[in-house]
Amino acid sequence: MEERNINYTYMTNLWGVINYKQLTNFDEWYMGDFNSAYYYQDWDKILRYFAGAGFKGIELMVFSVPSIRNAFGSMKNFKEFAQERGIERITGMFSHHVGSQDKNNHAAIYAYEQQAIDALAECDGINLIVQPAGQYYGTGPLDEDGLKNVAECMNTVGRMCADKGLAVSIHNEFWCAVNKYDHEKFLEMTDPRYVFYCLDTAQVAIMGKDILHFYDTYHDRVQYFHLKDTTYVNAPDEKRFGPGAEFDEKGGRWFWEPGGGMLDFKGLYELMKKHHHKGWVGIESDGTPEPLATILLTKNYIDTVLDPIYK
Amino acid sequence: MKPVASYGIVNADTSGPGAFLRAAKWYWDELTDMFSAAGFSSVMIPMVPNTENVSRNGAPICTASIRTRFGSLAGYLEYLNDKDIENVECIGVSGQAMYNSLFETGLPIERFYEGFYEYAMDAAQALKDLKGSTLLVSPTPGKGFLLQEFAGDEEKIRNFEKESAQCLNKIAQDCEKLGVNVAFRNEFWTTMRGTGVDEYIKLLSDKVSFALDPAHLYMAEADYSEYFRKYAKQSKVVCFTDTKYVDTDKAYETISPEFPQSGASQRIYWDLGFGDIDFTSLFETLKTSGFEGPVILEPKYSLDIPKGILRMRTFWNRLEKEYAAKEAR
C-alpha cells in the first residue's frame, strides 16, 4: 500500500437503505421490468463499487445497523464480508442526539448510543460521528442550559466511546438546533479529551461559516472530515431553520461532490498540509441522484486536484 | 368496489439512484399527481410511529411529518383535494414498524402494545380527519423478530400474540367512536400467517374484520381462493398484492422476511398482474359476495414507480373489463 498521510473513506448513505447481502438472480429483477434495480440493492455490489473506485474505507449510518444485522447476522460478519471485497476498514458510524437539550432524554440517548458504539466497535471502527441535537425547527434556538445539556450529552458519549477505544466527533448540520450563532461556543463547551470535530465542509459553509478559518482555528479538534461541496454558501436563517430544512421542498440540491460547487478545497488541503493532518478522511454525498457518477467524480477530483496538494 | 392506490408502492427504505430523494416533499407531490393522473381518487398510506427524526421527512410517512409539512391534517386534505385526491381511504399501521422504532425510542418490549395503541389511535384520528374509512392494522412484528426477542420461547410468542389481539380489540372499540373501521392484515411473516388467521380471529371482537391479501396468503402456503370465498362477506377492505415468491428457505421466520437473504428467489413483490396470483377469479368472488368496499392496490416496492402506477390502472381496468365481458355472456 502506498504510504500516505490520509486515506479516504466513503459514507454509504448516498445509496439509501441497503437491504440485501447479495443478490444472485439477475432475471427476477430484470425480466418484465427491464431496469437496473439488480445492481443497487445489495452490499456485495455496492462494496465492490467503492473498492473498485479506489476507496478503502466506508462509514455507516446508525439506522443501517438493524438491516445489516438482519442480512449478515452480526457486524463482525459484515466487516469480514467487506474486507473480502477490498474494503479495509469500516471507519465510522453516523448517529444523532435528538432531544439532547433536555436532560430527561439523556438516559434514552445513552442507551441508544451504546448500541451504536457496540456495533461500531464490533466492526473495528474508529469514530462515532454525531449530530449533536435535533433539527432547529421546533427545538432551536437553544438557551444556555439547553446548550450545556447538549454538550454534557456529547461528553458522556465521548467517554462511552473511549471505553471501547473509539472517538466521538461533532457533525454540525446546517439545520441543527446547534447552529451558526453557537457553533464554536458549543465546540468549546465539550471536553477536548473525548470529543472531536468532524468537519462537514458543505454543512458548515451553508451554515455561514468560513471553513478555512474554522479549520485553521480548530485544527486540533478537527480530526475527521465529511468532504462535500455546495452551491449554497451562507444560507439565510429562514432556510436553515424551517421544517425539514435538509429536504428542500422543491427538490433543490444542497450537496455536491467535491469540485461540483463553490468551496475552496485547495485552500483546505493547503491547511491540512500545514497542520500535518493524518488519518481517514470521509466523503459524504447525501442527496446525489446518481451515486456511481458521484463516487467516480469524487475519486477523480482526489486524484487530480487534492492528492497533488497533500496526500 | 373502489380501487385505492397505495403509497406502499414506494419503498422509502431502499437503495439505488435517487433513494435519498424519496425523503423530499416534491417526490411525494409528483407521486400524488401521478396517482391522480392514473385515475385514482383515493389513496392508502402506510404510516410509521412518530419520532422526532422521521417527523422532518418530506414523505407523509407519519402524522408528525404531515403536520410538519402541511401544518395540520386538514391542511394535508386540502392539498390532496387540490390534486384531485378526494380522501385517504385507509392508513396502515404495523407491529413491524413499531418494532423497528424501538431501536430509536428505547421503549421496552414489555410496553410494546401500550406504544402500539397510541400509534394506532393517532393514525385513526388522522384517518378521520382525512375522510377515510378503515384503519389497516398488522398487529405483530415479524415472527423472526419475536423468535429473537424471546429467545425462541414459543409460549412467550403466543402470549405476545394474545396481547396483540387484546390491543386490537381495544383499538377497534375506540375507533368505533371515531367512525373508523378496523381491519387486520396477516402478512406472511406474522405470527398468524396463512391459515393461522382462523385461530387468531377467534380472539377478536366482531368490530375487527380480516383484510384479505392473496399474495401474503399464497406466500404462507394457504389457498387464497378458499380464504377469499370464506371471508369476503365479512370484509371491510381487501388488499391486492402480487407475488411469485415461494418461501423455500423459511424467510418468514428470519429477521429479514421481506428481503430474503438466501434461496433461488429473493424478490417478494411484483407489480400487479405480473405475479402468479389469479386476480380474475378473486375479483369475481368479491363481486358475487357483494363486496363493495375499497380494494387497496398495493404493488409494494415497485422497481419503477411511474410504470408501476400505470400498471396499477391497467390492471384494474382489465379486471373490470373481463368481469363485465363475463357478465355480458
Short mmCIF file of C-alpha atoms in Angstrom, two decimals, chain A:
data_model
loop_
_atom_site.label_atom_id
_atom_site.label_comp_id
_atom_site.label_asym_id
_atom_site.label_seq_id
_atom_site.Cartn_x
_atom_site.Cartn_y
_atom_site.Cartn_z
CA MET A 1 0.00 0.00 0.00
CA GLU A 2 1.24 3.48 -0.89
CA GLU A 3 2.50 5.49 2.10
CA ARG A 4 0.00 8.27 2.66
CA ASN A 5 -0.86 10.69 5.42
CA ILE A 6 -4.53 10.40 4.58
CA ASN A 7 -6.76 7.67 3.26
CA TYR A 8 -10.31 8.04 2.07
CA THR A 9 -13.46 6.52 3.45
CA TYR A 10 -16.92 6.93 1.96
CA MET A 11 -20.14 7.39 3.91
CA THR A 12 -22.59 4.86 2.45
CA ASN A 13 -25.77 6.89 2.99
CA LEU A 14 -25.83 8.12 -0.62
CA TRP A 15 -27.25 4.71 -1.53
CA GLY A 16 -30.18 4.74 0.89
CA VAL A 17 -31.00 1.63 2.92
CA ILE A 18 -29.29 -1.47 1.54
CA ASN A 19 -31.42 -4.45 2.41
CA TYR A 20 -29.68 -7.41 0.84
CA LYS A 21 -26.37 -9.08 1.49
CA GLN A 22 -26.08 -10.47 -2.02
CA LEU A 23 -28.48 -10.82 -4.92
CA THR A 24 -27.81 -13.67 -7.28
CA ASN A 25 -30.76 -13.95 -9.66
CA PHE A 26 -30.47 -11.21 -12.27
CA ASP A 27 -33.52 -12.30 -14.23
CA GLU A 28 -36.03 -11.94 -11.42
CA TRP A 29 -35.12 -8.27 -11.06
CA TYR A 30 -34.82 -7.60 -14.76
CA MET A 31 -37.29 -9.56 -16.81
CA GLY A 32 -40.57 -7.71 -17.12
CA ASP A 33 -39.18 -4.55 -15.52
CA PHE A 34 -36.09 -4.04 -17.65
CA ASN A 35 -34.33 -1.67 -15.32
CA SER A 36 -31.14 -1.62 -13.27
CA ALA A 37 -32.50 -2.47 -9.79
CA TYR A 38 -30.39 -5.63 -9.59
CA TYR A 39 -27.23 -3.54 -9.41
CA TYR A 40 -28.21 -1.33 -6.50
CA GLN A 41 -29.76 -3.38 -3.77
CA ASP A 42 -27.04 -5.49 -2.19
CA TRP A 43 -23.92 -4.88 -0.15
CA ASP A 44 -21.96 -7.25 -2.35
CA LYS A 45 -22.07 -4.94 -5.33
CA ILE A 46 -22.10 -1.63 -3.50
CA LEU A 47 -18.98 -2.51 -1.52
CA ARG A 48 -17.31 -3.54 -4.75
CA TYR A 49 -18.27 -0.22 -6.36
CA PHE A 50 -16.48 1.66 -3.56
CA ALA A 51 -13.45 -0.61 -3.67
CA GLY A 52 -13.41 -0.60 -7.46
CA ALA A 53 -13.29 3.20 -7.44
CA GLY A 54 -10.30 3.07 -5.10
CA PHE A 55 -11.88 3.78 -1.72
CA LYS A 56 -10.55 1.62 1.10
CA GLY A 57 -12.91 2.59 3.88
CA ILE A 58 -16.61 3.10 4.42
CA GLU A 59 -18.81 4.71 7.04
CA LEU A 60 -22.26 3.56 8.09
CA MET A 61 -25.44 5.21 9.28
CA VAL A 62 -26.67 4.02 12.65
CA PHE A 63 -30.05 3.39 11.03
CA SER A 64 -28.43 0.71 8.89
CA VAL A 65 -27.32 -1.40 11.86
CA PRO A 66 -30.61 -3.34 12.16
CA SER A 67 -30.72 -4.09 8.44
CA ILE A 68 -27.04 -5.16 8.42
CA ARG A 69 -27.63 -7.44 11.36
CA ASN A 70 -30.70 -8.80 9.54
CA ALA A 71 -28.64 -9.58 6.47
CA PHE A 72 -25.32 -10.67 7.98
CA GLY A 73 -26.13 -11.92 11.46
CA SER A 74 -23.50 -9.67 13.05
CA MET A 75 -21.43 -6.56 12.40
CA LYS A 76 -18.30 -8.68 12.55
CA ASN A 77 -19.60 -10.84 9.70
CA PHE A 78 -20.32 -7.67 7.77
CA LYS A 79 -16.78 -6.39 8.35
CA GLU A 80 -15.29 -9.63 7.05
CA PHE A 81 -17.59 -9.59 4.03
CA ALA A 82 -16.46 -6.02 3.26
CA GLN A 83 -12.80 -6.91 3.66
CA GLU A 84 -13.16 -9.79 1.20
CA ARG A 85 -14.33 -7.19 -1.31
CA GLY A 86 -11.46 -4.78 -0.79
CA ILE A 87 -12.80 -2.51 1.93
CA GLU A 88 -10.06 -2.46 4.53
CA ARG A 89 -11.81 -0.58 7.31
CA ILE A 90 -15.28 0.39 8.44
CA THR A 91 -14.07 3.63 9.87
CA GLY A 92 -17.11 5.39 11.22
CA MET A 93 -20.78 5.48 12.02
CA PHE A 94 -23.17 8.41 11.98
CA SER A 95 -25.62 8.84 14.82
CA HIS A 96 -27.67 11.63 16.37
CA HIS A 97 -28.69 13.05 19.72
CA VAL A 98 -32.22 14.18 19.04
CA GLY A 99 -33.64 15.74 22.22
CA SER A 100 -30.26 16.16 23.95
CA GLN A 101 -31.10 19.72 25.02
CA ASP A 102 -33.36 18.14 27.65
CA LYS A 103 -31.59 16.14 30.36
CA ASN A 104 -34.65 13.96 30.75
CA ASN A 105 -33.82 12.43 27.37
CA HIS A 106 -30.20 11.64 28.15
CA ALA A 107 -30.69 8.16 29.58
CA ALA A 108 -32.53 7.07 26.42
CA ILE A 109 -29.85 8.66 24.21
CA TYR A 110 -27.08 6.87 26.12
CA ALA A 111 -28.89 3.55 25.76
CA TYR A 112 -29.34 4.17 22.06
CA GLU A 113 -25.74 5.26 21.61
CA GLN A 114 -24.43 2.26 23.48
CA GLN A 115 -26.00 0.15 20.74
CA ALA A 116 -24.27 2.26 18.11
CA ILE A 117 -20.93 2.16 19.95
CA ASP A 118 -21.12 -1.61 20.38
CA ALA A 119 -21.96 -2.06 16.71
CA LEU A 120 -19.09 0.20 15.62
CA ALA A 121 -16.64 -1.49 17.95
CA GLU A 122 -17.75 -4.88 16.68
CA CYS A 123 -16.65 -3.93 13.19
CA ASP A 124 -13.37 -2.41 14.42
CA GLY A 125 -14.44 1.16 13.71
CA ILE A 126 -12.75 4.40 14.70
CA ASN A 127 -15.15 7.29 15.04
CA LEU A 128 -18.78 7.83 16.03
CA ILE A 129 -19.97 10.89 14.10
CA VAL A 130 -22.77 12.64 15.92
CA GLN A 131 -25.38 15.22 15.06
CA PRO A 132 -25.46 16.86 18.48
CA ALA A 133 -29.18 17.74 18.67
CA GLY A 134 -32.39 17.53 16.66
CA GLN A 135 -33.44 19.91 13.92
CA TYR A 136 -33.59 23.63 14.62
CA TYR A 137 -37.27 23.76 13.69
CA GLY A 138 -39.23 23.05 16.82
CA THR A 139 -36.10 22.98 19.01
CA GLY A 140 -33.88 26.00 18.47
CA PRO A 141 -32.66 28.45 19.48
CA LEU A 142 -31.11 26.73 22.48
CA ASP A 143 -30.71 28.66 25.71
CA GLU A 144 -27.60 28.37 27.87
CA ASP A 145 -28.93 25.37 29.80
CA GLY A 146 -30.03 23.64 26.63
CA LEU A 147 -26.61 24.08 25.07
CA LYS A 148 -24.92 22.84 28.25
CA ASN A 149 -27.11 19.76 28.20
CA VAL A 150 -26.22 19.05 24.58
CA ALA A 151 -22.52 19.38 25.48
CA GLU A 152 -22.90 17.17 28.53
CA CYS A 153 -24.58 14.53 26.41
CA MET A 154 -21.75 14.69 23.89
CA ASN A 155 -19.10 14.46 26.63
CA THR A 156 -20.73 11.43 28.17
CA VAL A 157 -20.99 9.67 24.82
CA GLY A 158 -17.36 10.63 24.23
CA ARG A 159 -16.36 8.80 27.41
CA MET A 160 -18.53 5.83 26.43
CA CYS A 161 -16.71 5.73 23.10
CA ALA A 162 -13.31 5.99 24.75
CA ASP A 163 -14.18 2.98 26.91
CA LYS A 164 -14.46 0.99 23.68
CA GLY A 165 -11.37 2.51 22.06
CA LEU A 166 -13.42 4.79 19.82
CA ALA A 167 -13.64 8.54 19.36
CA VAL A 168 -16.72 10.70 19.09
CA SER A 169 -16.93 13.72 16.80
CA ILE A 170 -19.43 16.54 16.35
CA HIS A 171 -21.12 16.69 12.96
CA ASN A 172 -22.96 20.01 12.86
CA GLU A 173 -25.74 20.06 10.26
CA PHE A 174 -26.84 23.41 8.88
CA TRP A 175 -30.35 22.66 10.07
CA CYS A 176 -29.39 21.51 13.57
CA ALA A 177 -30.63 23.14 16.77
CA VAL A 178 -26.97 23.89 17.48
CA ASN A 179 -26.37 26.36 14.71
CA LYS A 180 -24.50 29.34 13.37
CA TYR A 181 -24.77 31.52 16.46
CA ASP A 182 -23.47 28.97 18.94
CA HIS A 183 -21.38 26.70 16.72
CA GLU A 184 -17.90 27.48 18.10
CA LYS A 185 -19.22 28.15 21.58
CA PHE A 186 -20.71 24.67 21.65
CA LEU A 187 -17.48 23.07 20.48
CA GLU A 188 -15.62 24.81 23.28
CA MET A 189 -18.16 23.57 25.81
CA THR A 190 -17.23 19.97 25.00
CA ASP A 191 -14.33 18.08 26.54
CA PRO A 192 -11.34 18.03 24.16
CA ARG A 193 -10.10 14.81 25.71
CA TYR A 194 -13.13 12.91 24.43
CA VAL A 195 -14.94 14.98 21.85
CA PHE A 196 -13.51 15.78 18.43
CA TYR A 197 -14.99 17.51 15.42
CA CYS A 198 -15.93 16.08 12.03
CA LEU A 199 -15.83 18.99 9.59
CA ASP A 200 -18.62 18.56 7.10
CA THR A 201 -17.47 21.19 4.69
CA ALA A 202 -20.81 21.80 3.00
CA GLN A 203 -22.95 21.77 6.13
CA VAL A 204 -20.71 24.27 7.88
CA ALA A 205 -20.41 26.51 4.81
CA ILE A 206 -24.18 26.53 4.30
CA MET A 207 -24.48 27.50 7.95
CA GLY A 208 -22.46 30.58 7.10
CA LYS A 209 -19.03 29.70 8.43
CA ASP A 210 -15.71 30.19 6.66
CA ILE A 211 -14.48 26.60 6.61
CA LEU A 212 -10.83 27.56 6.13
CA HIS A 213 -10.85 29.93 9.09
CA PHE A 214 -12.71 27.40 11.20
CA TYR A 215 -10.29 24.60 10.38
CA ASP A 216 -7.24 26.77 10.88
CA THR A 217 -8.55 27.81 14.29
CA TYR A 218 -9.75 24.42 15.50
CA HIS A 219 -7.46 22.02 13.62
CA ASP A 220 -6.52 20.28 16.85
CA ARG A 221 -10.17 19.33 17.36
CA VAL A 222 -10.96 18.66 13.70
CA GLN A 223 -9.73 15.11 13.42
CA TYR A 224 -12.38 13.92 10.95
CA PHE A 225 -13.98 15.22 7.79
CA HIS A 226 -17.01 14.84 5.61
CA LEU A 227 -15.88 16.40 2.37
CA LYS A 228 -18.71 17.63 0.23
CA ASP A 229 -19.37 20.67 -1.85
CA THR A 230 -22.25 23.09 -2.07
CA THR A 231 -23.51 25.88 -4.29
CA TYR A 232 -25.42 27.41 -1.40
CA VAL A 233 -22.96 29.08 0.95
CA ASN A 234 -24.33 31.09 3.88
CA ALA A 235 -27.99 30.20 3.54
CA PRO A 236 -30.33 32.62 5.31
CA ASP A 237 -31.73 31.69 8.72
CA GLU A 238 -35.24 31.13 7.38
CA LYS A 239 -33.94 28.46 5.00
CA ARG A 240 -31.95 26.64 7.68
CA PHE A 241 -34.48 26.96 10.46
CA GLY A 242 -37.54 25.80 8.53
CA PRO A 243 -39.30 22.45 8.94
CA GLY A 244 -37.30 19.58 7.50
CA ALA A 245 -34.82 22.05 6.01
CA GLU A 246 -32.48 19.28 4.89
CA PHE A 247 -35.03 18.14 2.33
CA ASP A 248 -35.75 21.08 0.09
CA GLU A 249 -39.46 21.45 -0.62
CA LYS A 250 -38.88 21.78 -4.36
CA GLY A 251 -36.17 19.15 -4.59
CA GLY A 252 -33.25 21.55 -4.74
CA ARG A 253 -29.84 20.02 -4.15
CA TRP A 254 -27.78 21.18 -1.18
CA PHE A 255 -24.77 18.94 -1.61
CA TRP A 256 -22.40 18.16 -4.45
CA GLU A 257 -19.32 16.02 -4.94
CA PRO A 258 -16.07 17.91 -4.17
CA GLY A 259 -15.34 20.19 -7.09
CA GLY A 260 -19.01 20.41 -8.06
CA GLY A 261 -19.71 23.54 -6.02
CA MET A 262 -18.08 26.67 -4.66
CA LEU A 263 -15.96 25.52 -1.75
CA ASP A 264 -12.21 26.09 -1.61
CA PHE A 265 -10.91 22.54 -1.21
CA LYS A 266 -7.50 23.52 -2.50
CA GLY A 267 -7.23 26.02 0.34
CA LEU A 268 -8.41 23.45 2.83
CA TYR A 269 -5.81 20.95 1.65
CA GLU A 270 -3.07 23.53 1.96
CA LEU A 271 -4.13 23.94 5.60
CA MET A 272 -4.31 20.18 6.16
CA LYS A 273 -0.77 20.01 4.85
CA LYS A 274 0.27 22.87 7.13
CA HIS A 275 -1.21 21.09 10.15
CA HIS A 276 0.10 17.67 9.11
CA HIS A 277 -3.31 16.07 9.26
CA LYS A 278 -3.16 12.29 9.28
CA GLY A 279 -5.87 9.64 9.20
CA TRP A 280 -9.01 8.72 7.34
CA VAL A 281 -10.84 11.49 5.52
CA GLY A 282 -14.53 10.88 4.88
CA ILE A 283 -16.52 11.71 1.79
CA GLU A 284 -20.25 12.20 2.11
CA SER A 285 -22.53 12.63 -0.89
CA ASP A 286 -26.03 12.52 0.56
CA GLY A 287 -28.62 13.72 -1.89
CA THR A 288 -26.89 12.84 -5.13
CA PRO A 289 -29.35 11.44 -7.64
CA GLU A 290 -26.64 9.23 -9.15
CA PRO A 291 -24.29 7.59 -6.62
CA LEU A 292 -21.97 5.85 -9.07
CA ALA A 293 -21.28 9.01 -11.04
CA THR A 294 -20.67 10.95 -7.85
CA ILE A 295 -18.27 8.33 -6.47
CA LEU A 296 -16.21 8.31 -9.66
CA LEU A 297 -16.18 12.10 -9.99
CA THR A 298 -15.03 12.35 -6.38
CA LYS A 299 -12.20 9.88 -6.90
CA ASN A 300 -11.06 11.74 -9.97
CA TYR A 301 -11.08 15.02 -8.03
CA ILE A 302 -8.98 13.46 -5.28
CA ASP A 303 -6.50 12.04 -7.78
CA THR A 304 -6.13 15.15 -9.91
CA VAL A 305 -6.72 18.08 -7.53
CA LEU A 306 -6.33 17.07 -3.87
CA ASP A 307 -3.58 14.47 -3.93
CA PRO A 308 -1.13 16.81 -5.70
CA ILE A 309 -1.55 19.23 -2.77
CA TYR A 310 -1.48 16.78 0.11
CA LYS A 311 -1.94 13.09 0.48
#
